[in-house]
Amino acid sequence: MRWMDNRGVRYLQFPSLVSVPGVWHGIFTRWAYNDDGSRAALNIGLNNGDPQGQVQASRHRMLDVAGGQTAIFARQVHGADVAIWDRAPEVQSLRPTPSAALSGDALVTAVADSALVIQTADCQSVLMVDPQQRVVANVHAGWRGSIQNVVGRTVQTMVERYHCNPDGLICGVGPSLGPCCAEFVHYRQEIPEIYWSYRLPGDYFDFWRITQDQLVAAGVPRKQVAVSGMCTRCNPGLFFSHRGEGPGTGRFAAVIRLTA
Ligand SMILES: [Zn+2]
C-alpha cells in the first residue's frame, strides 16, 4: 500500500485501485496532524466514548479529504445484508457534506460523487471496483460477516443489479486483525466447520485468506484481490483495535467513491 497525506490527514491506498480511472479511495488512520505538529484522534465512530461533536468534527475532516457530494454510512450490525445507494443526495445534517445511513454491512453504488464509508477497528473493510460497469462497493467484514460470506453476497448483488462481471473486479482488503492476532479459543462454537481449514496452530484463524478465497469463489481472479497485510492489533500507533483496546476504542474509516 502507499501512503498519502492531505492537510495532515494520512491515508493508505491500494496501487491496484489507484490505477483504475475515475475512482477515489483511501483508508484513514486513527490520527490527524495539525499544523503545529500536534495530533488529534480521528475517531469517526459514534457511541465509542468520544463526545458527538468531536466525532462529527473528525468525520468532517475525513470527508473533506475523501471528497464527494454525499457520504453514505452503513448501519453495521455484523450481518451480510447488502445496501444499494441509487438515490440523489439526501440532505441530512453532516455539513458541508450531506450524509445518509443505510442498513447493511455492505454498500454498493453506481452514483458518482457518493463516498461509501465503512468504519472498522479490527474488522476488514473490503473495497471493490468494477471499472467496466462503473460500480463500487465497500464491505464491513468482521468474523461474523466473514462466516456469512458478506463479500460473496456483495459480488452477487453487483452481478444481479449492475451486470458486473466478477472477472473484472478489482478488490482490496484493508488493515484488520491478522492471522497473528485472530485467536478464537471457542472456535468450535463460533466458527462453522467449513472454515476450520483456515485454523493455524494455537487456534488462530486466517480471515484474510478466507476473504481472498470467498472472492475467488465468487469469480474474482486471485491476482485482482490485494490484501494490505497490515494487522490492526499489531499497529496500535496507526489504527484502532477492538482486540487491543477493548469495545470502547474508536473506529477508523475506509472510503471509496466514483469521481464525477
Ligand atoms: Zn497481529
PDB file of C-alpha atoms and ligand atoms in Angstrom:
ATOM      1  CA  MET A   1       0.000   0.000   0.000  1.00  0.00           C
ATOM      2  CA  ARG A   2       1.103   3.558  -0.452  1.00  0.00           C
ATOM      3  CA  TRP A   3       0.842   6.432   1.995  1.00  0.00           C
ATOM      4  CA  MET A   4      -0.826   9.717   1.050  1.00  0.00           C
ATOM      5  CA  ASP A   5      -1.137  12.953   3.009  1.00  0.00           C
ATOM      6  CA  ASN A   6      -3.663  15.717   2.581  1.00  0.00           C
ATOM      7  CA  ARG A   7      -3.660  18.612   5.059  1.00  0.00           C
ATOM      8  CA  GLY A   8      -2.309  16.456   7.842  1.00  0.00           C
ATOM      9  CA  VAL A   9      -4.715  13.604   7.201  1.00  0.00           C
ATOM     10  CA  ARG A  10      -2.795  10.485   6.195  1.00  0.00           C
ATOM     11  CA  TYR A  11      -4.386   7.611   4.348  1.00  0.00           C
ATOM     12  CA  LEU A  12      -3.430   4.407   2.575  1.00  0.00           C
ATOM     13  CA  GLN A  13      -4.189   3.410  -0.989  1.00  0.00           C
ATOM     14  CA  PHE A  14      -4.014   0.149  -2.902  1.00  0.00           C
ATOM     15  CA  PRO A  15      -1.879   0.636  -6.059  1.00  0.00           C
ATOM     16  CA  SER A  16      -4.227  -1.663  -7.997  1.00  0.00           C
ATOM     17  CA  LEU A  17      -7.212   0.563  -7.162  1.00  0.00           C
ATOM     18  CA  VAL A  18      -5.309   3.776  -7.836  1.00  0.00           C
ATOM     19  CA  SER A  19      -4.725   2.545 -11.371  1.00  0.00           C
ATOM     20  CA  VAL A  20      -8.493   2.499 -12.051  1.00  0.00           C
ATOM     21  CA  PRO A  21      -9.508   5.865 -13.578  1.00  0.00           C
ATOM     22  CA  GLY A  22     -12.423   7.737 -12.052  1.00  0.00           C
ATOM     23  CA  VAL A  23     -12.272   6.162  -8.608  1.00  0.00           C
ATOM     24  CA  TRP A  24     -11.023   7.658  -5.344  1.00  0.00           C
ATOM     25  CA  HIS A  25     -10.333   5.541  -2.290  1.00  0.00           C
ATOM     26  CA  GLY A  26      -8.492   5.801   0.985  1.00  0.00           C
ATOM     27  CA  ILE A  27      -8.070   4.047   4.297  1.00  0.00           C
ATOM     28  CA  PHE A  28      -7.542   6.540   7.079  1.00  0.00           C
ATOM     29  CA  THR A  29      -5.667   6.100  10.346  1.00  0.00           C
ATOM     30  CA  ARG A  30      -6.637   6.941  13.915  1.00  0.00           C
ATOM     31  CA  TRP A  31      -4.808  10.279  13.820  1.00  0.00           C
ATOM     32  CA  ALA A  32      -4.898  13.598  12.023  1.00  0.00           C
ATOM     33  CA  TYR A  33      -1.988  16.015  12.321  1.00  0.00           C
ATOM     34  CA  ASN A  34      -2.275  19.722  12.957  1.00  0.00           C
ATOM     35  CA  ASP A  35      -0.100  22.460  11.523  1.00  0.00           C
ATOM     36  CA  ASP A  36       1.850  22.783  14.771  1.00  0.00           C
ATOM     37  CA  GLY A  37       2.780  19.091  14.652  1.00  0.00           C
ATOM     38  CA  SER A  38       0.352  18.020  17.348  1.00  0.00           C
ATOM     39  CA  ARG A  39      -2.078  15.256  16.548  1.00  0.00           C
ATOM     40  CA  ALA A  40      -5.781  14.761  17.162  1.00  0.00           C
ATOM     41  CA  ALA A  41      -7.701  11.499  17.285  1.00  0.00           C
ATOM     42  CA  LEU A  42      -9.586  10.816  14.067  1.00  0.00           C
ATOM     43  CA  ASN A  43     -12.274   8.609  15.567  1.00  0.00           C
ATOM     44  CA  ILE A  44     -15.242   8.572  13.200  1.00  0.00           C
ATOM     45  CA  GLY A  45     -17.302   6.076  15.238  1.00  0.00           C
ATOM     46  CA  LEU A  46     -20.246   7.347  17.245  1.00  0.00           C
ATOM     47  CA  ASN A  47     -21.015   5.644  20.559  1.00  0.00           C
ATOM     48  CA  ASN A  48     -17.401   4.890  21.392  1.00  0.00           C
ATOM     49  CA  GLY A  49     -17.000   7.328  24.241  1.00  0.00           C
ATOM     50  CA  ASP A  50     -15.854  10.449  22.418  1.00  0.00           C
ATOM     51  CA  PRO A  51     -18.214  13.449  22.502  1.00  0.00           C
ATOM     52  CA  GLN A  52     -20.545  13.534  19.486  1.00  0.00           C
ATOM     53  CA  GLY A  53     -19.309  16.950  18.425  1.00  0.00           C
ATOM     54  CA  GLN A  54     -15.748  15.691  18.360  1.00  0.00           C
ATOM     55  CA  VAL A  55     -16.714  12.661  16.264  1.00  0.00           C
ATOM     56  CA  GLN A  56     -18.638  14.858  13.832  1.00  0.00           C
ATOM     57  CA  ALA A  57     -15.609  17.133  13.529  1.00  0.00           C
ATOM     58  CA  SER A  58     -13.454  14.079  12.785  1.00  0.00           C
ATOM     59  CA  ARG A  59     -15.937  12.905  10.167  1.00  0.00           C
ATOM     60  CA  HIS A  60     -15.874  16.325   8.531  1.00  0.00           C
ATOM     61  CA  ARG A  61     -12.090  16.366   8.475  1.00  0.00           C
ATOM     62  CA  MET A  62     -12.006  12.883   6.972  1.00  0.00           C
ATOM     63  CA  LEU A  63     -14.733  13.645   4.409  1.00  0.00           C
ATOM     64  CA  ASP A  64     -13.045  16.886   3.351  1.00  0.00           C
ATOM     65  CA  VAL A  65     -10.178  14.702   2.172  1.00  0.00           C
ATOM     66  CA  ALA A  66     -12.366  11.901   0.762  1.00  0.00           C
ATOM     67  CA  GLY A  67     -14.422  14.408  -1.226  1.00  0.00           C
ATOM     68  CA  GLY A  68     -17.751  13.859  -2.922  1.00  0.00           C
ATOM     69  CA  GLN A  69     -21.165  15.443  -2.576  1.00  0.00           C
ATOM     70  CA  THR A  70     -22.664  12.805  -0.312  1.00  0.00           C
ATOM     71  CA  ALA A  71     -21.314  10.499   2.362  1.00  0.00           C
ATOM     72  CA  ILE A  72     -23.024   7.150   2.786  1.00  0.00           C
ATOM     73  CA  PHE A  73     -22.511   5.389   6.087  1.00  0.00           C
ATOM     74  CA  ALA A  74     -23.578   1.827   6.868  1.00  0.00           C
ATOM     75  CA  ARG A  75     -25.524   0.848   9.966  1.00  0.00           C
ATOM     76  CA  GLN A  76     -23.141  -2.032  10.557  1.00  0.00           C
ATOM     77  CA  VAL A  77     -24.502  -4.973  12.534  1.00  0.00           C
ATOM     78  CA  HIS A  78     -22.023  -7.752  11.630  1.00  0.00           C
ATOM     79  CA  GLY A  79     -24.554  -9.150   9.186  1.00  0.00           C
ATOM     80  CA  ALA A  80     -24.487  -9.910   5.475  1.00  0.00           C
ATOM     81  CA  ASP A  81     -27.106  -7.526   4.083  1.00  0.00           C
ATOM     82  CA  VAL A  82     -26.049  -5.514   1.056  1.00  0.00           C
ATOM     83  CA  ALA A  83     -27.386  -1.964   0.733  1.00  0.00           C
ATOM     84  CA  ILE A  84     -27.580  -0.172  -2.608  1.00  0.00           C
ATOM     85  CA  TRP A  85     -27.259   3.594  -2.876  1.00  0.00           C
ATOM     86  CA  ASP A  86     -29.046   4.767  -6.026  1.00  0.00           C
ATOM     87  CA  ARG A  87     -30.682   7.973  -4.988  1.00  0.00           C
ATOM     88  CA  ALA A  88     -29.927  11.618  -5.433  1.00  0.00           C
ATOM     89  CA  PRO A  89     -28.181  13.127  -2.437  1.00  0.00           C
ATOM     90  CA  GLU A  90     -30.435  13.169   0.608  1.00  0.00           C
ATOM     91  CA  VAL A  91     -29.572  16.166   2.614  1.00  0.00           C
ATOM     92  CA  GLN A  92     -29.076  15.413   6.258  1.00  0.00           C
ATOM     93  CA  SER A  93     -27.062  17.299   8.779  1.00  0.00           C
ATOM     94  CA  LEU A  94     -23.433  16.473   8.233  1.00  0.00           C
ATOM     95  CA  ARG A  95     -22.464  19.763   6.710  1.00  0.00           C
ATOM     96  CA  PRO A  96     -20.788  20.597   4.456  1.00  0.00           C
ATOM     97  CA  THR A  97     -21.199  17.043   3.202  1.00  0.00           C
ATOM     98  CA  PRO A  98     -24.786  15.773   3.295  1.00  0.00           C
ATOM     99  CA  SER A  99     -24.919  12.218   4.530  1.00  0.00           C
ATOM    100  CA  ALA A 100     -27.192   9.241   4.711  1.00  0.00           C
ATOM    101  CA  ALA A 101     -27.010   5.955   6.587  1.00  0.00           C
ATOM    102  CA  LEU A 102     -28.168   2.679   5.070  1.00  0.00           C
ATOM    103  CA  SER A 103     -28.906  -0.573   6.863  1.00  0.00           C
ATOM    104  CA  GLY A 104     -26.405  -3.228   5.933  1.00  0.00           C
ATOM    105  CA  ASP A 105     -22.781  -4.236   6.218  1.00  0.00           C
ATOM    106  CA  ALA A 106     -22.035  -3.760   2.535  1.00  0.00           C
ATOM    107  CA  LEU A 107     -22.591  -0.658   0.438  1.00  0.00           C
ATOM    108  CA  VAL A 108     -22.811  -0.650  -3.362  1.00  0.00           C
ATOM    109  CA  THR A 109     -23.342   2.252  -5.729  1.00  0.00           C
ATOM    110  CA  ALA A 110     -23.032   3.398  -9.309  1.00  0.00           C
ATOM    111  CA  VAL A 111     -23.783   7.003  -8.325  1.00  0.00           C
ATOM    112  CA  ALA A 112     -20.838   9.333  -8.806  1.00  0.00           C
ATOM    113  CA  ASP A 113     -19.581  11.538  -6.012  1.00  0.00           C
ATOM    114  CA  SER A 114     -21.133   9.386  -3.285  1.00  0.00           C
ATOM    115  CA  ALA A 115     -18.487   8.398  -0.742  1.00  0.00           C
ATOM    116  CA  LEU A 116     -19.156   4.947   0.704  1.00  0.00           C
ATOM    117  CA  VAL A 117     -17.837   4.851   4.279  1.00  0.00           C
ATOM    118  CA  ILE A 118     -17.091   1.734   6.319  1.00  0.00           C
ATOM    119  CA  GLN A 119     -15.765   2.067   9.861  1.00  0.00           C
ATOM    120  CA  THR A 120     -13.632  -0.572  11.497  1.00  0.00           C
ATOM    121  CA  ALA A 121     -11.379  -1.460  14.414  1.00  0.00           C
ATOM    122  CA  ASP A 122     -10.096  -4.998  13.573  1.00  0.00           C
ATOM    123  CA  CYS A 123     -12.857  -5.942  11.150  1.00  0.00           C
ATOM    124  CA  GLN A 124     -11.985  -5.909   7.463  1.00  0.00           C
ATOM    125  CA  SER A 125     -13.017  -3.220   5.046  1.00  0.00           C
ATOM    126  CA  VAL A 126     -13.149  -4.720   1.570  1.00  0.00           C
ATOM    127  CA  LEU A 127     -13.148  -2.237  -1.296  1.00  0.00           C
ATOM    128  CA  MET A 128     -14.335  -3.302  -4.759  1.00  0.00           C
ATOM    129  CA  VAL A 129     -14.435  -1.639  -8.149  1.00  0.00           C
ATOM    130  CA  ASP A 130     -15.903  -2.716 -11.455  1.00  0.00           C
ATOM    131  CA  PRO A 131     -14.082  -0.470 -13.955  1.00  0.00           C
ATOM    132  CA  GLN A 132     -16.370  -1.559 -16.817  1.00  0.00           C
ATOM    133  CA  GLN A 133     -19.804  -1.012 -15.310  1.00  0.00           C
ATOM    134  CA  ARG A 134     -18.569   1.833 -13.111  1.00  0.00           C
ATOM    135  CA  VAL A 135     -19.734   0.351  -9.808  1.00  0.00           C
ATOM    136  CA  VAL A 136     -18.010   0.481  -6.431  1.00  0.00           C
ATOM    137  CA  ALA A 137     -18.596  -1.369  -3.163  1.00  0.00           C
ATOM    138  CA  ASN A 138     -17.341  -1.095   0.386  1.00  0.00           C
ATOM    139  CA  VAL A 139     -17.858  -4.029   2.751  1.00  0.00           C
ATOM    140  CA  HIS A 140     -17.586  -4.409   6.517  1.00  0.00           C
ATOM    141  CA  ALA A 141     -16.426  -7.954   7.229  1.00  0.00           C
ATOM    142  CA  GLY A 142     -15.670  -8.965  10.767  1.00  0.00           C
ATOM    143  CA  TRP A 143     -15.515 -12.631  11.612  1.00  0.00           C
ATOM    144  CA  ARG A 144     -19.304 -12.811  11.865  1.00  0.00           C
ATOM    145  CA  GLY A 145     -19.670 -11.233   8.448  1.00  0.00           C
ATOM    146  CA  SER A 146     -16.944 -13.451   7.057  1.00  0.00           C
ATOM    147  CA  ILE A 147     -18.623 -16.677   8.070  1.00  0.00           C
ATOM    148  CA  GLN A 148     -21.811 -15.355   6.416  1.00  0.00           C
ATOM    149  CA  ASN A 149     -19.771 -14.655   3.264  1.00  0.00           C
ATOM    150  CA  VAL A 150     -20.729 -10.999   3.106  1.00  0.00           C
ATOM    151  CA  VAL A 151     -18.126 -10.374   0.391  1.00  0.00           C
ATOM    152  CA  GLY A 152     -19.545 -13.139  -1.799  1.00  0.00           C
ATOM    153  CA  ARG A 153     -23.041 -11.753  -1.320  1.00  0.00           C
ATOM    154  CA  THR A 154     -21.793  -8.320  -2.315  1.00  0.00           C
ATOM    155  CA  VAL A 155     -20.317  -9.639  -5.567  1.00  0.00           C
ATOM    156  CA  GLN A 156     -23.572 -11.478  -6.237  1.00  0.00           C
ATOM    157  CA  THR A 157     -25.527  -8.251  -5.752  1.00  0.00           C
ATOM    158  CA  MET A 158     -23.201  -6.384  -8.111  1.00  0.00           C
ATOM    159  CA  VAL A 159     -23.758  -9.074 -10.742  1.00  0.00           C
ATOM    160  CA  GLU A 160     -27.542  -9.176 -10.362  1.00  0.00           C
ATOM    161  CA  ARG A 161     -28.162  -5.485 -10.011  1.00  0.00           C
ATOM    162  CA  TYR A 162     -25.495  -3.968 -12.237  1.00  0.00           C
ATOM    163  CA  HIS A 163     -24.500  -6.849 -14.506  1.00  0.00           C
ATOM    164  CA  CYS A 164     -20.944  -6.704 -13.229  1.00  0.00           C
ATOM    165  CA  ASN A 165     -18.555  -9.388 -14.399  1.00  0.00           C
ATOM    166  CA  PRO A 166     -16.668 -10.726 -11.341  1.00  0.00           C
ATOM    167  CA  ASP A 167     -13.760 -11.452 -13.662  1.00  0.00           C
ATOM    168  CA  GLY A 168     -13.128  -7.710 -13.921  1.00  0.00           C
ATOM    169  CA  LEU A 169     -13.467  -6.688 -10.276  1.00  0.00           C
ATOM    170  CA  ILE A 170     -10.500  -5.073  -8.531  1.00  0.00           C
ATOM    171  CA  CYS A 171     -10.579  -5.643  -4.748  1.00  0.00           C
ATOM    172  CA  GLY A 172      -8.593  -4.540  -1.712  1.00  0.00           C
ATOM    173  CA  VAL A 173      -8.728  -5.864   1.859  1.00  0.00           C
ATOM    174  CA  GLY A 174      -7.865  -3.140   4.355  1.00  0.00           C
ATOM    175  CA  PRO A 175      -5.884  -3.213   7.603  1.00  0.00           C
ATOM    176  CA  SER A 176      -7.610  -5.583  10.009  1.00  0.00           C
ATOM    177  CA  LEU A 177      -6.984  -8.353  12.507  1.00  0.00           C
ATOM    178  CA  GLY A 178      -4.312 -10.584  11.008  1.00  0.00           C
ATOM    179  CA  PRO A 179      -3.684 -14.299  11.447  1.00  0.00           C
ATOM    180  CA  CYS A 180      -1.064 -13.243  14.018  1.00  0.00           C
ATOM    181  CA  CYS A 181      -3.787 -11.971  16.375  1.00  0.00           C
ATOM    182  CA  ALA A 182      -7.104 -13.582  15.335  1.00  0.00           C
ATOM    183  CA  GLU A 183      -7.247 -16.076  18.166  1.00  0.00           C
ATOM    184  CA  PHE A 184     -10.556 -17.930  18.565  1.00  0.00           C
ATOM    185  CA  VAL A 185     -10.307 -20.233  21.553  1.00  0.00           C
ATOM    186  CA  HIS A 186     -14.035 -21.014  21.253  1.00  0.00           C
ATOM    187  CA  TYR A 187     -13.858 -21.599  17.520  1.00  0.00           C
ATOM    188  CA  ARG A 188     -15.738 -24.876  17.776  1.00  0.00           C
ATOM    189  CA  GLN A 189     -18.800 -22.934  18.914  1.00  0.00           C
ATOM    190  CA  GLU A 190     -18.233 -19.761  16.921  1.00  0.00           C
ATOM    191  CA  ILE A 191     -16.832 -20.728  13.543  1.00  0.00           C
ATOM    192  CA  PRO A 192     -18.517 -23.215  11.185  1.00  0.00           C
ATOM    193  CA  GLU A 193     -16.507 -26.336  10.488  1.00  0.00           C
ATOM    194  CA  ILE A 194     -16.119 -25.494   6.804  1.00  0.00           C
ATOM    195  CA  TYR A 195     -13.725 -22.732   7.885  1.00  0.00           C
ATOM    196  CA  TRP A 196     -11.609 -24.837  10.216  1.00  0.00           C
ATOM    197  CA  SER A 197      -9.122 -25.438   7.410  1.00  0.00           C
ATOM    198  CA  TYR A 198      -8.092 -21.797   7.931  1.00  0.00           C
ATOM    199  CA  ARG A 199      -7.041 -22.534  11.506  1.00  0.00           C
ATOM    200  CA  LEU A 200      -3.389 -22.090  12.352  1.00  0.00           C
ATOM    201  CA  PRO A 201      -1.529 -23.532  15.354  1.00  0.00           C
ATOM    202  CA  GLY A 202      -2.846 -22.049  18.610  1.00  0.00           C
ATOM    203  CA  ASP A 203      -6.440 -21.524  17.451  1.00  0.00           C
ATOM    204  CA  TYR A 204      -5.544 -18.575  15.240  1.00  0.00           C
ATOM    205  CA  PHE A 205      -7.526 -18.053  12.033  1.00  0.00           C
ATOM    206  CA  ASP A 206      -6.510 -16.501   8.748  1.00  0.00           C
ATOM    207  CA  PHE A 207      -9.510 -14.365   7.855  1.00  0.00           C
ATOM    208  CA  TRP A 208      -7.512 -12.563   5.185  1.00  0.00           C
ATOM    209  CA  ARG A 209      -7.256 -15.820   3.279  1.00  0.00           C
ATOM    210  CA  ILE A 210     -10.931 -16.603   3.918  1.00  0.00           C
ATOM    211  CA  THR A 211     -11.870 -13.316   2.235  1.00  0.00           C
ATOM    212  CA  GLN A 212      -9.491 -13.950  -0.664  1.00  0.00           C
ATOM    213  CA  ASP A 213     -10.938 -17.410  -1.196  1.00  0.00           C
ATOM    214  CA  GLN A 214     -14.532 -16.176  -0.933  1.00  0.00           C
ATOM    215  CA  LEU A 215     -13.855 -13.554  -3.599  1.00  0.00           C
ATOM    216  CA  VAL A 216     -12.169 -16.136  -5.817  1.00  0.00           C
ATOM    217  CA  ALA A 217     -15.150 -18.451  -5.300  1.00  0.00           C
ATOM    218  CA  ALA A 218     -17.380 -15.562  -6.408  1.00  0.00           C
ATOM    219  CA  GLY A 219     -15.428 -15.328  -9.646  1.00  0.00           C
ATOM    220  CA  VAL A 220     -12.808 -12.669  -8.919  1.00  0.00           C
ATOM    221  CA  PRO A 221      -9.325 -13.606 -10.196  1.00  0.00           C
ATOM    222  CA  ARG A 222      -6.975 -14.061  -7.252  1.00  0.00           C
ATOM    223  CA  LYS A 223      -4.425 -11.662  -8.703  1.00  0.00           C
ATOM    224  CA  GLN A 224      -7.068  -8.910  -8.517  1.00  0.00           C
ATOM    225  CA  VAL A 225      -7.522  -9.259  -4.755  1.00  0.00           C
ATOM    226  CA  ALA A 226      -4.962  -7.183  -2.858  1.00  0.00           C
ATOM    227  CA  VAL A 227      -4.550  -7.679   0.883  1.00  0.00           C
ATOM    228  CA  SER A 228      -2.951  -4.872   2.861  1.00  0.00           C
ATOM    229  CA  GLY A 229      -1.309  -7.366   5.191  1.00  0.00           C
ATOM    230  CA  MET A 230      -1.396  -4.778   7.973  1.00  0.00           C
ATOM    231  CA  CYS A 231      -2.709  -6.086  11.283  1.00  0.00           C
ATOM    232  CA  THR A 232      -4.622  -3.540  13.342  1.00  0.00           C
ATOM    233  CA  ARG A 233      -3.731  -5.080  16.671  1.00  0.00           C
ATOM    234  CA  CYS A 234      -0.034  -5.136  15.765  1.00  0.00           C
ATOM    235  CA  ASN A 235      -0.134  -1.453  14.753  1.00  0.00           C
ATOM    236  CA  PRO A 236      -1.764   0.420  17.664  1.00  0.00           C
ATOM    237  CA  GLY A 237       0.069   3.588  16.648  1.00  0.00           C
ATOM    238  CA  LEU A 238      -1.832   3.660  13.359  1.00  0.00           C
ATOM    239  CA  PHE A 239      -5.193   2.012  13.860  1.00  0.00           C
ATOM    240  CA  PHE A 240      -7.888   1.437  16.429  1.00  0.00           C
ATOM    241  CA  SER A 241      -8.093  -2.190  17.558  1.00  0.00           C
ATOM    242  CA  HIS A 242     -11.049  -3.737  19.325  1.00  0.00           C
ATOM    243  CA  ARG A 243      -8.934  -6.686  20.448  1.00  0.00           C
ATOM    244  CA  GLY A 244      -6.111  -4.482  21.553  1.00  0.00           C
ATOM    245  CA  GLU A 245      -8.046  -1.739  23.293  1.00  0.00           C
ATOM    246  CA  GLY A 246     -11.471  -3.114  24.102  1.00  0.00           C
ATOM    247  CA  PRO A 247     -15.003  -2.268  22.961  1.00  0.00           C
ATOM    248  CA  GLY A 248     -14.617   1.413  23.828  1.00  0.00           C
ATOM    249  CA  THR A 249     -11.983   2.027  21.204  1.00  0.00           C
ATOM    250  CA  GLY A 250     -12.620   4.303  18.227  1.00  0.00           C
ATOM    251  CA  ARG A 251     -13.201   3.486  14.580  1.00  0.00           C
ATOM    252  CA  PHE A 252     -11.165   4.417  11.536  1.00  0.00           C
ATOM    253  CA  ALA A 253     -12.566   4.871   8.057  1.00  0.00           C
ATOM    254  CA  ALA A 254     -12.275   3.175   4.685  1.00  0.00           C
ATOM    255  CA  VAL A 255     -13.832   5.159   1.851  1.00  0.00           C
ATOM    256  CA  ILE A 256     -14.418   4.642  -1.855  1.00  0.00           C
ATOM    257  CA  ARG A 257     -16.266   6.770  -4.378  1.00  0.00           C
ATOM    258  CA  LEU A 258     -16.711   7.174  -8.089  1.00  0.00           C
ATOM    259  CA  THR A 259     -15.476  10.588  -9.098  1.00  0.00           C
ATOM    260  CA  ALA A 260     -17.820  12.746 -11.162  1.00  0.00           C
TER     261      ALA A 260
HETATM  262 ZN    ZN B   1      -1.387  -9.008  14.631  1.00  0.00          ZN
END
